[in-house]
mmCIF file of C-alpha atoms in Angstrom:
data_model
loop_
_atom_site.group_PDB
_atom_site.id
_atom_site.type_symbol
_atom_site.label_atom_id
_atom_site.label_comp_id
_atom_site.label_asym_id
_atom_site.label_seq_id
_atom_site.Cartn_x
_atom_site.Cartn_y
_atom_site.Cartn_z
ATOM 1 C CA UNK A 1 101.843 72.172 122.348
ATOM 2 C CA UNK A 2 99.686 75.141 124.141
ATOM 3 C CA UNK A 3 101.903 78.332 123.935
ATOM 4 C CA UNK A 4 103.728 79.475 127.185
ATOM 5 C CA UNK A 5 101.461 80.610 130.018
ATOM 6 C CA UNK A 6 102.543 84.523 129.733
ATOM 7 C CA UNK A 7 103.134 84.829 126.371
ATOM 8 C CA UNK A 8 103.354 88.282 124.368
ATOM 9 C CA UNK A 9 101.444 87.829 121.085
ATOM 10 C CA UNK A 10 101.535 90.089 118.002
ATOM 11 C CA UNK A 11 98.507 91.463 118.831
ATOM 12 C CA UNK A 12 99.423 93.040 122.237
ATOM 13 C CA UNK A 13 102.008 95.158 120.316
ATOM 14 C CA UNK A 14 99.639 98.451 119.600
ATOM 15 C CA UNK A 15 99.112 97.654 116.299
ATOM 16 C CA UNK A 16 99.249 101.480 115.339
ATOM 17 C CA UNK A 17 103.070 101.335 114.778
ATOM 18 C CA UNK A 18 103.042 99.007 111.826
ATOM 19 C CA UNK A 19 99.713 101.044 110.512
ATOM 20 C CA UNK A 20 101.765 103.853 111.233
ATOM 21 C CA UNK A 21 105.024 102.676 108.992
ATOM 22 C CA UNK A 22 102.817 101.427 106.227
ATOM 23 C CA UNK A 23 100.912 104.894 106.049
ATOM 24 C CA UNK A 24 104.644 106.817 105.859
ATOM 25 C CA UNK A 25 106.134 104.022 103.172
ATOM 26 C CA UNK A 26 103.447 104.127 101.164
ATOM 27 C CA UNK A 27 102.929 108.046 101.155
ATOM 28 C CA UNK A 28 106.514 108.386 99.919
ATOM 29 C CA UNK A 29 106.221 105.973 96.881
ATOM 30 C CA UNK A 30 103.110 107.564 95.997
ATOM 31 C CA UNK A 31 104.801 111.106 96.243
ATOM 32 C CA UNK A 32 107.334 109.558 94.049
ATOM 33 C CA UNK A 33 105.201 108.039 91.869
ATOM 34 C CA UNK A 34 103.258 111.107 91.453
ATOM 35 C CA UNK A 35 106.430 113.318 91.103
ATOM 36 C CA UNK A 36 107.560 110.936 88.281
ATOM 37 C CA UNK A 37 104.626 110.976 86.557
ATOM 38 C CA UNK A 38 104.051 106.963 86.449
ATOM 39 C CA UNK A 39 99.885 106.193 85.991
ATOM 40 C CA UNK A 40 100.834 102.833 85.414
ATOM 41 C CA UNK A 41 101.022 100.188 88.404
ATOM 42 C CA UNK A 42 101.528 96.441 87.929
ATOM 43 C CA UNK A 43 101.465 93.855 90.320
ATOM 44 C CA UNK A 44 103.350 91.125 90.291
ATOM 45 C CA UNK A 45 103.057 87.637 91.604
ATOM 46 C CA UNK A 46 106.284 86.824 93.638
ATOM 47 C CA UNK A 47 108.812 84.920 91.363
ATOM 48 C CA UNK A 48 106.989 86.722 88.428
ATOM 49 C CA UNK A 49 109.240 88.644 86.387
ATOM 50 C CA UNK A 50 109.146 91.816 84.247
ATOM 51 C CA UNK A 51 110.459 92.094 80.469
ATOM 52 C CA UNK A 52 111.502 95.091 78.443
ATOM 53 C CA UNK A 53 111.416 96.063 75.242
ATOM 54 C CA UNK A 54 113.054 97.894 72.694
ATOM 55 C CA UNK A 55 112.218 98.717 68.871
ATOM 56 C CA UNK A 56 114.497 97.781 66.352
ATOM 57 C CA UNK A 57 113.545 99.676 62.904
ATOM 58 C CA UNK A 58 114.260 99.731 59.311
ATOM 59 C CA UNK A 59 112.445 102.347 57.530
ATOM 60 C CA UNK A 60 113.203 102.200 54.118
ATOM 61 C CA UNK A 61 113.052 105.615 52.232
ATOM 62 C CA UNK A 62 110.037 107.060 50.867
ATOM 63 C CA UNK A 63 111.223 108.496 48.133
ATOM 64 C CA UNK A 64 109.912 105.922 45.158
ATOM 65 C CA UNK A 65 109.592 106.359 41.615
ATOM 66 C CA UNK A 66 106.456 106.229 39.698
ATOM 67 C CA UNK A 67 105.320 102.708 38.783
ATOM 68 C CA UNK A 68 108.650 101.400 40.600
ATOM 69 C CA UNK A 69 108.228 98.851 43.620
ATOM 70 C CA UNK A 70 107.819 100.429 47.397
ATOM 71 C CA UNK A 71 110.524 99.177 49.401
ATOM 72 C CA UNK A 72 109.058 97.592 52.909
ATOM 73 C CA UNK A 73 110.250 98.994 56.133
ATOM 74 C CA UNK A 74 110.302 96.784 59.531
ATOM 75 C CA UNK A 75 109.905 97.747 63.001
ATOM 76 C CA UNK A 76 110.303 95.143 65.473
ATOM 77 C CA UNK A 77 109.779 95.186 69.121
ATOM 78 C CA UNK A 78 112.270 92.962 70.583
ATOM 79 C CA UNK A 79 112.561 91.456 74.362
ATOM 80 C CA UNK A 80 115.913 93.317 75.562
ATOM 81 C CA UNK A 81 115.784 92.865 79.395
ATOM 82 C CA UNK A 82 113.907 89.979 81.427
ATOM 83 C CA UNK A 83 114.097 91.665 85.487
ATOM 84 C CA UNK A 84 112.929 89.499 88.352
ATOM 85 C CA UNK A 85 111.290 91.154 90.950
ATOM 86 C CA UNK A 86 112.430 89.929 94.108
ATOM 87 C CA UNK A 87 110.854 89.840 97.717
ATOM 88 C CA UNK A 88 112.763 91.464 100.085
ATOM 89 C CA UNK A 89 112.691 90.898 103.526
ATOM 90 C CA UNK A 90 114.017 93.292 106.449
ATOM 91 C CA UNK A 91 114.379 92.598 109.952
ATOM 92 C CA UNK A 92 115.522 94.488 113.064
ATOM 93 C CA UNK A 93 115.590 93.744 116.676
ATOM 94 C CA UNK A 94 115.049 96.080 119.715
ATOM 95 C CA UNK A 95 116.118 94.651 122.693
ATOM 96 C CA UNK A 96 114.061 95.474 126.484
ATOM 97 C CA UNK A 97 117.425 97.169 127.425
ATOM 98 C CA UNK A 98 116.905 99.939 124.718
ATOM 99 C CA UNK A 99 113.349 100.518 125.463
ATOM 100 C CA UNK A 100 114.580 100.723 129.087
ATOM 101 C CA UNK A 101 116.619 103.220 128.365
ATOM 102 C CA UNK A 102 115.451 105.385 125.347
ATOM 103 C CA UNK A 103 111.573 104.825 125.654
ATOM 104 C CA UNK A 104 109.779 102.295 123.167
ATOM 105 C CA UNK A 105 108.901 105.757 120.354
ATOM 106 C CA UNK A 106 112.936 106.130 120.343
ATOM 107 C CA UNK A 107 113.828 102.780 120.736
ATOM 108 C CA UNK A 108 111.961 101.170 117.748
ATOM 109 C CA UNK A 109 110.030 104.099 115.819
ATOM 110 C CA UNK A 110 113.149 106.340 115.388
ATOM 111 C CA UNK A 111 115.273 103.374 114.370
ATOM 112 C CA UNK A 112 112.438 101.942 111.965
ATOM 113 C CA UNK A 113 112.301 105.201 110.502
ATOM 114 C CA UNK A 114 115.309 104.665 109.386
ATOM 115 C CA UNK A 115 114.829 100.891 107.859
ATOM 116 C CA UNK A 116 112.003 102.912 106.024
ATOM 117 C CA UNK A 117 114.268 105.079 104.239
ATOM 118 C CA UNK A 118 116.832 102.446 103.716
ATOM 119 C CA UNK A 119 114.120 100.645 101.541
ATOM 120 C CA UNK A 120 112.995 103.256 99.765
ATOM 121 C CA UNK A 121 116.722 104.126 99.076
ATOM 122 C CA UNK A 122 117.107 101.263 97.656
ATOM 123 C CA UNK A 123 114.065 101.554 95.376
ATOM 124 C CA UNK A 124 115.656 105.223 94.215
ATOM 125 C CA UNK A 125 119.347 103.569 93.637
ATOM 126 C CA UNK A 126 117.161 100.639 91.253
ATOM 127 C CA UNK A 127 115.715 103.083 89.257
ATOM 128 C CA UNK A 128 118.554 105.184 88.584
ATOM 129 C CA UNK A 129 120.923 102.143 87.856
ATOM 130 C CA UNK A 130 118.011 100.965 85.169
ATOM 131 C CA UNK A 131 118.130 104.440 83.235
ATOM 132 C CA UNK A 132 121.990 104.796 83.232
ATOM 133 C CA UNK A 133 122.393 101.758 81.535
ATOM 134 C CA UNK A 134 121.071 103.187 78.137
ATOM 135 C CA UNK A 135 123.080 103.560 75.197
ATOM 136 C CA UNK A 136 121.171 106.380 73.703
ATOM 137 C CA UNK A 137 122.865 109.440 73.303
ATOM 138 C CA UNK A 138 121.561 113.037 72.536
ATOM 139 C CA UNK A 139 124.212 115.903 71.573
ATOM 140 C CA UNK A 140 125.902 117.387 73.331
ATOM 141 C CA UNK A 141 126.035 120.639 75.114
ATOM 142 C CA UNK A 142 128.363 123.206 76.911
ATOM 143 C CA UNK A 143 125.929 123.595 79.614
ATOM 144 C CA UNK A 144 123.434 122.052 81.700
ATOM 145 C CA UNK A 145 120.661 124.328 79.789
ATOM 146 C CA UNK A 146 122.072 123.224 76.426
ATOM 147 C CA UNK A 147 122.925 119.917 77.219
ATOM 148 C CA UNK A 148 119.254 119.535 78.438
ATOM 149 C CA UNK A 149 117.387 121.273 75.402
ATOM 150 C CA UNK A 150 119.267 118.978 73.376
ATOM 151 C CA UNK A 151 117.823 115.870 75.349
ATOM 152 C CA UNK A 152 114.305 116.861 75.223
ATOM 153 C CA UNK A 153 114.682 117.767 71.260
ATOM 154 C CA UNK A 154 115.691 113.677 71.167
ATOM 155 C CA UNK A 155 112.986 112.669 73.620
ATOM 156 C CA UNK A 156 110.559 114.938 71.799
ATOM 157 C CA UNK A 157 111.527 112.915 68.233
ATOM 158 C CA UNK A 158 111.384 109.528 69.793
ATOM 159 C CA UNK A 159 108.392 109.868 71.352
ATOM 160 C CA UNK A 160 105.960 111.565 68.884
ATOM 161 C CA UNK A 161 103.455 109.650 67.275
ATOM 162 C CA UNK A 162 103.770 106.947 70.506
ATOM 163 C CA UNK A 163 100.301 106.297 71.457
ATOM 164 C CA UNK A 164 99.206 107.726 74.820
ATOM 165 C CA UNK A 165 102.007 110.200 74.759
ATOM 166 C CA UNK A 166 101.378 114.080 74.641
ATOM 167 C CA UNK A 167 104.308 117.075 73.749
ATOM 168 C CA UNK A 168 101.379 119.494 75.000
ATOM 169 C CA UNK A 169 101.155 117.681 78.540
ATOM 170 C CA UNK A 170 102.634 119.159 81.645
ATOM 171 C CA UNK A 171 106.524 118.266 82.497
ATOM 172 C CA UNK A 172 105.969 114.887 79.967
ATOM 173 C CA UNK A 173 109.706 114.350 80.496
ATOM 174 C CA UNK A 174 111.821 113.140 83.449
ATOM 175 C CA UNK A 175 115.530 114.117 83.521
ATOM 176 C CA UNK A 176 118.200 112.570 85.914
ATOM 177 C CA UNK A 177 120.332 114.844 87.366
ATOM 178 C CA UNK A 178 123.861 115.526 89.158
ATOM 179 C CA UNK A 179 123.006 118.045 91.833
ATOM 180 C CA UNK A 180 126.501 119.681 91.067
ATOM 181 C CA UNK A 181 125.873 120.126 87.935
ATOM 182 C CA UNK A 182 122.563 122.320 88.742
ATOM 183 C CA UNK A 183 123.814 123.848 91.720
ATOM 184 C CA UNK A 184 124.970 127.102 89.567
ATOM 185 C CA UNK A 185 121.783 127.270 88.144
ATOM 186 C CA UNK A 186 120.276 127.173 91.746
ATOM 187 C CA UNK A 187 122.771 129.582 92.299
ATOM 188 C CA UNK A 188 120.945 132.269 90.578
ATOM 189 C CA UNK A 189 117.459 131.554 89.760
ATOM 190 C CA UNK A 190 114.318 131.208 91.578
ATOM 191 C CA UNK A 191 113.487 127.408 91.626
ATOM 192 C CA UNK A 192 111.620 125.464 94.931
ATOM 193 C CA UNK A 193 112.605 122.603 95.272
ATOM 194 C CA UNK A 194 110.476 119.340 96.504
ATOM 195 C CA UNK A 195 111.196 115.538 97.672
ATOM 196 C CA UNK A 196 109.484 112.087 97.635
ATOM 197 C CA UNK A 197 110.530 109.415 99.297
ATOM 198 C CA UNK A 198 113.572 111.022 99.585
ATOM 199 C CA UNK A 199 114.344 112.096 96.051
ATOM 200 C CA UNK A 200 114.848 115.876 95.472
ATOM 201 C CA UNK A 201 112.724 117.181 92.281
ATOM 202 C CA UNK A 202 112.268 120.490 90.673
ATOM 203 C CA UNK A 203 108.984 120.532 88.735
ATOM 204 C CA UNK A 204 109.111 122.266 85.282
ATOM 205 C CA UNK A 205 112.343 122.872 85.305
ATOM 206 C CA UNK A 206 113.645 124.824 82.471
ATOM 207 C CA UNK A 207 110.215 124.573 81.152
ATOM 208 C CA UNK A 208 111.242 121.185 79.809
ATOM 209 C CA UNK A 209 110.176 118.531 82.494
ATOM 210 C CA UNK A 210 110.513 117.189 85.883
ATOM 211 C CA UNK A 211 114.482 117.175 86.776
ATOM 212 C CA UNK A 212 115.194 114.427 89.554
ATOM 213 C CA UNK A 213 118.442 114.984 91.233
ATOM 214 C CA UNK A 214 120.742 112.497 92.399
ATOM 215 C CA UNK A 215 124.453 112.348 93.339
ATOM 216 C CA UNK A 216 124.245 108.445 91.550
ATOM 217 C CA UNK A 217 123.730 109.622 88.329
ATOM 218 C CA UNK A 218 128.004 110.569 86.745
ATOM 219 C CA UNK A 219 128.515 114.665 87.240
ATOM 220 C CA UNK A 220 128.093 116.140 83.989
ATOM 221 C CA UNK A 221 125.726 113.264 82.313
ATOM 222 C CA UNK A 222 122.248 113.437 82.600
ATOM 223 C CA UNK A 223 119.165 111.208 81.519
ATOM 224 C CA UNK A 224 115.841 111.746 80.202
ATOM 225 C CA UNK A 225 112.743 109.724 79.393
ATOM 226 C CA UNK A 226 108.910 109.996 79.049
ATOM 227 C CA UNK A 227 106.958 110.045 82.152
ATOM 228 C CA UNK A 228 104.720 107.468 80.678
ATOM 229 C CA UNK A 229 107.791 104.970 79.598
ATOM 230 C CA UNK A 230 107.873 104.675 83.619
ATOM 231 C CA UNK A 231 106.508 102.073 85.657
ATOM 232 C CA UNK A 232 106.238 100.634 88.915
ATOM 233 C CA UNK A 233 105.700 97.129 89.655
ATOM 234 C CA UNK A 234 105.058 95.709 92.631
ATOM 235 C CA UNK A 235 104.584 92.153 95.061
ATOM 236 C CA UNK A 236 101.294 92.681 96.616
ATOM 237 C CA UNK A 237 101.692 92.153 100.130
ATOM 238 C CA UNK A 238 98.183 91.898 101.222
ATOM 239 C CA UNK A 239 95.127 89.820 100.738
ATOM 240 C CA UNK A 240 97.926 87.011 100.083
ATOM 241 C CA UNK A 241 98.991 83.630 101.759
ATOM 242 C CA UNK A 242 101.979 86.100 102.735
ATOM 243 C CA UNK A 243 100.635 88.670 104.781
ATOM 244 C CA UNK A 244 98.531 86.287 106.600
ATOM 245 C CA UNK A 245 100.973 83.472 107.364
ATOM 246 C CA UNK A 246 103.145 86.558 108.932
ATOM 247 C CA UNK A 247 100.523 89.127 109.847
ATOM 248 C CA UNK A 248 101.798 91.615 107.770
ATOM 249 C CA UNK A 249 99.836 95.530 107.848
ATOM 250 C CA UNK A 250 99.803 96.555 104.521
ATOM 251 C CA UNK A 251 97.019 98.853 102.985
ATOM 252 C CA UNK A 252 94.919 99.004 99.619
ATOM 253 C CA UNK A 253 97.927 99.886 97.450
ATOM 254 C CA UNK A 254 100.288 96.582 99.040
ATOM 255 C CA UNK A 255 103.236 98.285 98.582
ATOM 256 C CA UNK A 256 105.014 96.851 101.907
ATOM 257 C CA UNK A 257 104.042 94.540 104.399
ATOM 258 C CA UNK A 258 104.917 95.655 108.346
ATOM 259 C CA UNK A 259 104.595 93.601 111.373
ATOM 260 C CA UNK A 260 106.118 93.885 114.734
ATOM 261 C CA UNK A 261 105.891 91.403 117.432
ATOM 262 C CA UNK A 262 107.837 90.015 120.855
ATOM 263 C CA UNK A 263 110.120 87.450 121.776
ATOM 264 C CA UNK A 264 109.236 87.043 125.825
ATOM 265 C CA UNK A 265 111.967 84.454 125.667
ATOM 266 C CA UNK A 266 114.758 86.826 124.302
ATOM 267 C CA UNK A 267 112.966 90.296 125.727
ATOM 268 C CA UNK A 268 113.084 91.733 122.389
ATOM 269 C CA UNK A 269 110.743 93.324 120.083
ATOM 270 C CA UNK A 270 110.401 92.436 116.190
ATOM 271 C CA UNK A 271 110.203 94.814 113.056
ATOM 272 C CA UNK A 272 109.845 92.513 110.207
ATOM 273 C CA UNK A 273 109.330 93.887 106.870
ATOM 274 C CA UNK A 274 108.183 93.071 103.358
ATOM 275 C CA UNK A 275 108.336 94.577 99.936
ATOM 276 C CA UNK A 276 108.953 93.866 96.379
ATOM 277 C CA UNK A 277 109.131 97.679 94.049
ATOM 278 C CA UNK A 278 110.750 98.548 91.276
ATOM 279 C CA UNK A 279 110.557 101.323 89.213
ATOM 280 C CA UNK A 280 111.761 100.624 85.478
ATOM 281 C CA UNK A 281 111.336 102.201 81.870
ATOM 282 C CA UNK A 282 109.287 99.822 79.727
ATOM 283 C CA UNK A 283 111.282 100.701 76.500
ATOM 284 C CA UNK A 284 115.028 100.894 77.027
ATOM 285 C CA UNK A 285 115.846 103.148 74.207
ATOM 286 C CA UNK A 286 112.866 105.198 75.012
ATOM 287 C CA UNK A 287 116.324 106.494 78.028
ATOM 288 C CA UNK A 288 118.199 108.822 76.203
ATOM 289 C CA UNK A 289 121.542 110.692 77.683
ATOM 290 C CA UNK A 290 123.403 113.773 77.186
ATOM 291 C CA UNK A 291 127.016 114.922 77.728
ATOM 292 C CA UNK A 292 127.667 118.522 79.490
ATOM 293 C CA UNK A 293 130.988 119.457 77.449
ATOM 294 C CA UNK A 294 132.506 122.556 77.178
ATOM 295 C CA UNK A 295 134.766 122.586 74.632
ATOM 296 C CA UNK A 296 131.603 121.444 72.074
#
């Protein structure tokens, strides 16, 4: 059946707006990724599903008599989570009235604006929820300063001699952080502050490694890993079946998909978006955590 004589299609909708969207999704994961420290990017076929490790070892002692029989030792790397990475999908509707009355940039950009960070929210809360659930544990300390030296003297055992990991790189750490629990530190010493898609980072901080701060992570816990133990996988959402059946926007990197289109019938306007990211430490007991006690 021909499509109604009048019809509104996709492409009389200035196309810049999803461009637009894409450009300020994708600039904020890239921030983040770059904040982080994450170099490596997988994509993932939809349904695929991402599995993480951890090493299970039993080094016998070196110590060995002359003549007498050397005792073997066994490491093991062991499948301890299996993740699936889910598509998500995202619509809103604008109805004519709201244009009407707030113009189309306050009626649908402002409000998709705000989907945007929702998403990317989302991708924050994932990542924080996948290094909290570590059972690691570094000592404690009676302040933030301690209690953070003594995380990144674990971090700094675990990870040397782990191929493709440097102690002499800039910030090769990345803490997790209560904002109350650095807000005396803020209090008196010179630190700027900067944010990515949202997230609120202090480079170099204590000279020990990027500090992200979050209100999800417990007051007086913090986490730590190595920037490389981070990655990002993804659900391409161009140059796929996907993005063409829907007319998604995306760019090179396919982070998100955007498309926005009418409804003549309903005098509405569409926002429909797509993205599958997760951020998630390849080895689980490469996330260590430490306690900010007083009384230690």
């Amino acid at each position: 059946m021909p499509a109604e004589t009048g019809l509104t299609v996709k492409t009389d909708i200035a196309p810049e707006i999803s461009i637009d969207y894409v450009n300020r999704f994708t600039q904020g994961i890239k921030e983040l990724q770059k904040a982080l420290g994450i170099t490596n990017l997988i994509p993932v076929a939809q349904g695929g599903t991402i599995k993480t490790y951890k090493f299970v070892k039993d080094v016998k002692s070196g110590v060995v008599a002359e003549g007498e029989p050397i005792p073997a030792s066994n490491i093991k790397r062991q499948l301890d989570q299996t993740i699936e990475l889910p598509l998500n999908k995202y619509r809103r509707v604008t109805s004519a009235e709201a244009i009407q009355l707030r113009g189309r940039d306050r009626a649908i950009n402002e409000a998709d604006a705000q989907l945007i960070g929702t998403i990317q929210n989302g991708i924050r809360s994932d990542l924080i929820a996948s290094v909290a659930t570590t059972t690691a544990a570094a000592k404690q300390g009676k302040t933030l300063q301690a209690a953070m030296a003594n995380l990144w003297a674990t971090l700094t055992a675990k990870f040397e001699g782990y191929d493709g990991f440097d102690t002499d790189a800039a910030n090769p750490f990345v803490f997790f952080v209560n904002p109350l629990d650095v807000a005396d530190y803020l209090g008196t010493a010179t630190v700027t502050t900067q944010n990515a898609a949202g997230i609120t980072y202090l480079k170099d901080f204590l000279g020990l490694g990027t500090a992200i701060t979050s209100s999800k992570v417990k007051a007086g816990t913090l986490f730590g890993t190595a920037a490389m133990n981070l990655n990002l996988a993804y659900i391409p959402a161009n140059g796929s079946d996907l993005a063409s059946t829907f007319g998604l926007t995306s760019d090179a990197t396919g982070f998100v998909g955007i498309t926005h289109s009418t409804d003549t019938k309903t005098a509405t306007c569409d926002t429909l978006v797509m993205s599958g990211v997760k951020i998630f430490p390849e080895i689980t007991d490469g996330v260590v955590k430490a306690e900010i006690k007083a009384t230690v």
